[in-house]
Structure formats: C-alpha cells, structure tokens
Amino acid sequence: GDSVTQMEGPVTLSEEAFLTINCTYTATGYPSLFWYVQYPGEGLQLLLKATKADDKGSNKGFEATYRKETTSFHLEKGSVQVSDSAVYFCALSEDYGQNFVFGPGTRLSVLP
Amino acid sequence: DADVTQTPRNRITKTGKRIMLECSQTKGHDRMYWYRQDPGLGLQLIYYSFDVKDINKGEISDGYSVSRQAQAKFSLSLESAIPNQTALYFCATSERGSPDTQYFGPGTRLTVL
C-alpha cells in the first residue's frame, strides 16, 4: 500500500537558520502531495501542496517540489522563525482525495 | 468562530464505557472524516463520509462506529472503550470540488483507563 516516510525529529534550529524536512513516498499511481502543519493545541492546517511531477508548492516562505524520479517532496524554508515551531506532516492522496496517507510527523523547534 | 468544532476537547473514561465524540462544521462541505493520531504514527483514517448516506470504513475502523446525522454533523462512537484507543482524535472536512484539501478540527484528547 501507499506510505509516507519523514525524517525523524525533533529538529531544533536557531532563528533564521535554513530548514529542510525530508519526505519520501511510495504509491501505486500518481498521487497529490501535501505538507500539513500542526501548531500546539490545534488541528492540522494545509501548508502547501503539489498535484503533479515538478510542481512546486509554496506558502509562508515554505517550498516543496514534487520529484517523481526520487519519489520525494522535501520541505524547505530559507529562514525560520520562532513562530514556525510546530509539527509538520507530509501526506499523499490518491483517488482524488478519497484516502489520505500521512507520515508520522516531524517536530520542529526554533530557538530565538 | 471555528469552522470545524469538536466536543469534548478532552475526555477521560474507563475501560468498557461507551463514548461519543462529536464533530460539527459550518463550512458547508459534503465530506467528513475521522482520524486518530498516535505519537510517531501520524494520522490514521477511521471512517469517512462523502454525504449523509455514504459512509465508508477507513484503515482502522474496528472498535469504532460513526453516524452522519446531518451534512454538518459527524459523530464517532467507541461502543466499549479499551486502553489502546487512548489517542488524539481529529475530525476533518473537505468539499466535493476540492477533495484533496482537508480542514481539521482542534482535536479531542481521549484517555481510556
């Protein structure tokens, strides 16, 4: 079945550092790929998405590119802020949103 | 006001008790979902509903049941709670025209002793 693998956390960075959170997937078809973010005490929020190979999703300074050849969707941000501290989930969806598969999440802590 | 609300936000119960978790949404979405979140496992889909008369099992439906009382309401029941159902439960919605974007409630933390 489909699956999503993320780098293990927690990830701790200083403010203004560069962020990469790795995500790779296995899927039988051509899924859409997502990054969701969960701030403390809240539900998940969609951060960005990409629906086909070579698409780049971006939002709030975060970017991720759909790499079909490496089955990856790594999340990057050039300069993190304390307010970016959260848990980040990579996810995929086949069947046009009928069934999502989430990765285990990566906790990011940004120190001032 | 939040678009997707869940009640209760926290619940502690004992083994064997019946528990109902409720989800309401004001987004007007057709599709609703129940997930559980366990540390290190991400989210796992319990049940999903594409409309009031269309309810489907997810990957971990055993021990759970659901009811879609109206387009805006989707309840999750644990008929006889057991300790390994201790988890964080999330409700989510999506709209028919954009099903790959889900909107999550704040979650219900359930502890079964």
PDB file of C-alpha atoms in Angstrom, chain A residues 2 6 32-34 36 38 41-46 49-51 87 89 93 95-105 107, chain B residues 9 31 33 35 37-45 48 50 59 88 90 94 96-107:
ATOM      1  CA  ASP A   2       0.878   3.641  -0.144  1.00  0.00           C
ATOM      2  CA  GLN A   6       9.627  11.520   7.006  1.00  0.00           C
ATOM      3  CA  SER A  32      -1.071  14.539  -4.940  1.00  0.00           C
ATOM      4  CA  LEU A  33       1.421  15.522  -2.242  1.00  0.00           C
ATOM      5  CA  PHE A  34       0.908  17.783   0.753  1.00  0.00           C
ATOM      6  CA  TYR A  36       0.341  19.993   6.730  1.00  0.00           C
ATOM      7  CA  GLN A  38       0.094  21.384  13.395  1.00  0.00           C
ATOM      8  CA  GLY A  41      -3.057  22.571  20.715  1.00  0.00           C
ATOM      9  CA  GLU A  42      -4.531  22.900  17.234  1.00  0.00           C
ATOM     10  CA  GLY A  43      -5.618  20.708  14.362  1.00  0.00           C
ATOM     11  CA  LEU A  44      -3.670  20.282  11.172  1.00  0.00           C
ATOM     12  CA  GLN A  45      -3.618  23.059   8.589  1.00  0.00           C
ATOM     13  CA  LEU A  46      -2.705  22.709   4.955  1.00  0.00           C
ATOM     14  CA  LYS A  49       0.508  21.057  -1.971  1.00  0.00           C
ATOM     15  CA  ALA A  50       1.577  19.839  -5.409  1.00  0.00           C
ATOM     16  CA  THR A  51      -0.545  17.747  -7.713  1.00  0.00           C
ATOM     17  CA  VAL A  87       4.813  19.524  13.886  1.00  0.00           C
ATOM     18  CA  PHE A  89       3.251  16.231   8.329  1.00  0.00           C
ATOM     19  CA  SER A  93      -3.618  11.350  -1.617  1.00  0.00           C
ATOM     20  CA  ASP A  95      -8.141   8.663  -5.786  1.00  0.00           C
ATOM     21  CA  TYR A  96      -8.611  12.405  -5.807  1.00  0.00           C
ATOM     22  CA  GLY A  97      -8.741  12.896  -2.068  1.00  0.00           C
ATOM     23  CA  GLN A  98     -10.633   9.758  -1.188  1.00  0.00           C
ATOM     24  CA  ASN A  99      -7.928   8.434   1.065  1.00  0.00           C
ATOM     25  CA  PHE A 100      -5.060  10.326   2.632  1.00  0.00           C
ATOM     26  CA  VAL A 101      -1.877   8.744   3.917  1.00  0.00           C
ATOM     27  CA  PHE A 102       0.062  10.790   6.449  1.00  0.00           C
ATOM     28  CA  GLY A 103       3.651  10.495   7.527  1.00  0.00           C
ATOM     29  CA  PRO A 104       4.484  10.292  11.250  1.00  0.00           C
ATOM     30  CA  GLY A 105       5.231  13.995  11.559  1.00  0.00           C
ATOM     31  CA  ARG A 107       8.547  18.240  15.284  1.00  0.00           C
TER      32      ARG A 107
ATOM     33  CA  ARG B   9     -11.840  18.586  23.763  1.00  0.00           C
ATOM     34  CA  ARG B  31     -17.149  15.208   3.040  1.00  0.00           C
ATOM     35  CA  TYR B  33     -13.513  12.293   8.156  1.00  0.00           C
ATOM     36  CA  TYR B  35      -8.710  10.261  12.195  1.00  0.00           C
ATOM     37  CA  GLN B  37      -3.255  10.386  15.934  1.00  0.00           C
ATOM     38  CA  ASP B  38      -0.766   8.344  17.918  1.00  0.00           C
ATOM     39  CA  PRO B  39       2.765   9.532  18.693  1.00  0.00           C
ATOM     40  CA  GLY B  40       5.146   8.556  15.912  1.00  0.00           C
ATOM     41  CA  LEU B  41       2.400   7.145  13.695  1.00  0.00           C
ATOM     42  CA  GLY B  42       0.917  10.191  12.067  1.00  0.00           C
ATOM     43  CA  LEU B  43      -2.801  10.164  11.394  1.00  0.00           C
ATOM     44  CA  GLN B  44      -4.776   7.054  10.588  1.00  0.00           C
ATOM     45  CA  LEU B  45      -8.188   7.181   8.936  1.00  0.00           C
ATOM     46  CA  TYR B  48     -15.111   8.863   6.182  1.00  0.00           C
ATOM     47  CA  PHE B  50     -18.958  11.659   1.366  1.00  0.00           C
ATOM     48  CA  GLU B  59      -7.912   1.619   7.638  1.00  0.00           C
ATOM     49  CA  LEU B  88      -5.888  12.234  19.869  1.00  0.00           C
ATOM     50  CA  PHE B  90      -9.383  14.629  14.702  1.00  0.00           C
ATOM     51  CA  SER B  94     -13.347  18.675   2.522  1.00  0.00           C
ATOM     52  CA  ARG B  96     -16.578  17.931  -3.269  1.00  0.00           C
ATOM     53  CA  GLY B  97     -14.893  20.267  -5.738  1.00  0.00           C
ATOM     54  CA  SER B  98     -11.569  20.253  -3.906  1.00  0.00           C
ATOM     55  CA  PRO B  99     -11.421  16.956  -2.036  1.00  0.00           C
ATOM     56  CA  ASP B 100      -7.675  16.953  -1.658  1.00  0.00           C
ATOM     57  CA  THR B 101      -7.662  19.868   0.775  1.00  0.00           C
ATOM     58  CA  GLN B 102      -8.830  18.925   4.235  1.00  0.00           C
ATOM     59  CA  TYR B 103      -9.802  21.238   7.085  1.00  0.00           C
ATOM     60  CA  PHE B 104      -9.221  19.892  10.558  1.00  0.00           C
ATOM     61  CA  GLY B 105     -10.891  20.449  13.881  1.00  0.00           C
ATOM     62  CA  PRO B 106      -8.832  21.141  17.022  1.00  0.00           C
ATOM     63  CA  GLY B 107      -8.891  17.528  18.164  1.00  0.00           C
TER      64      GLY B 107
END
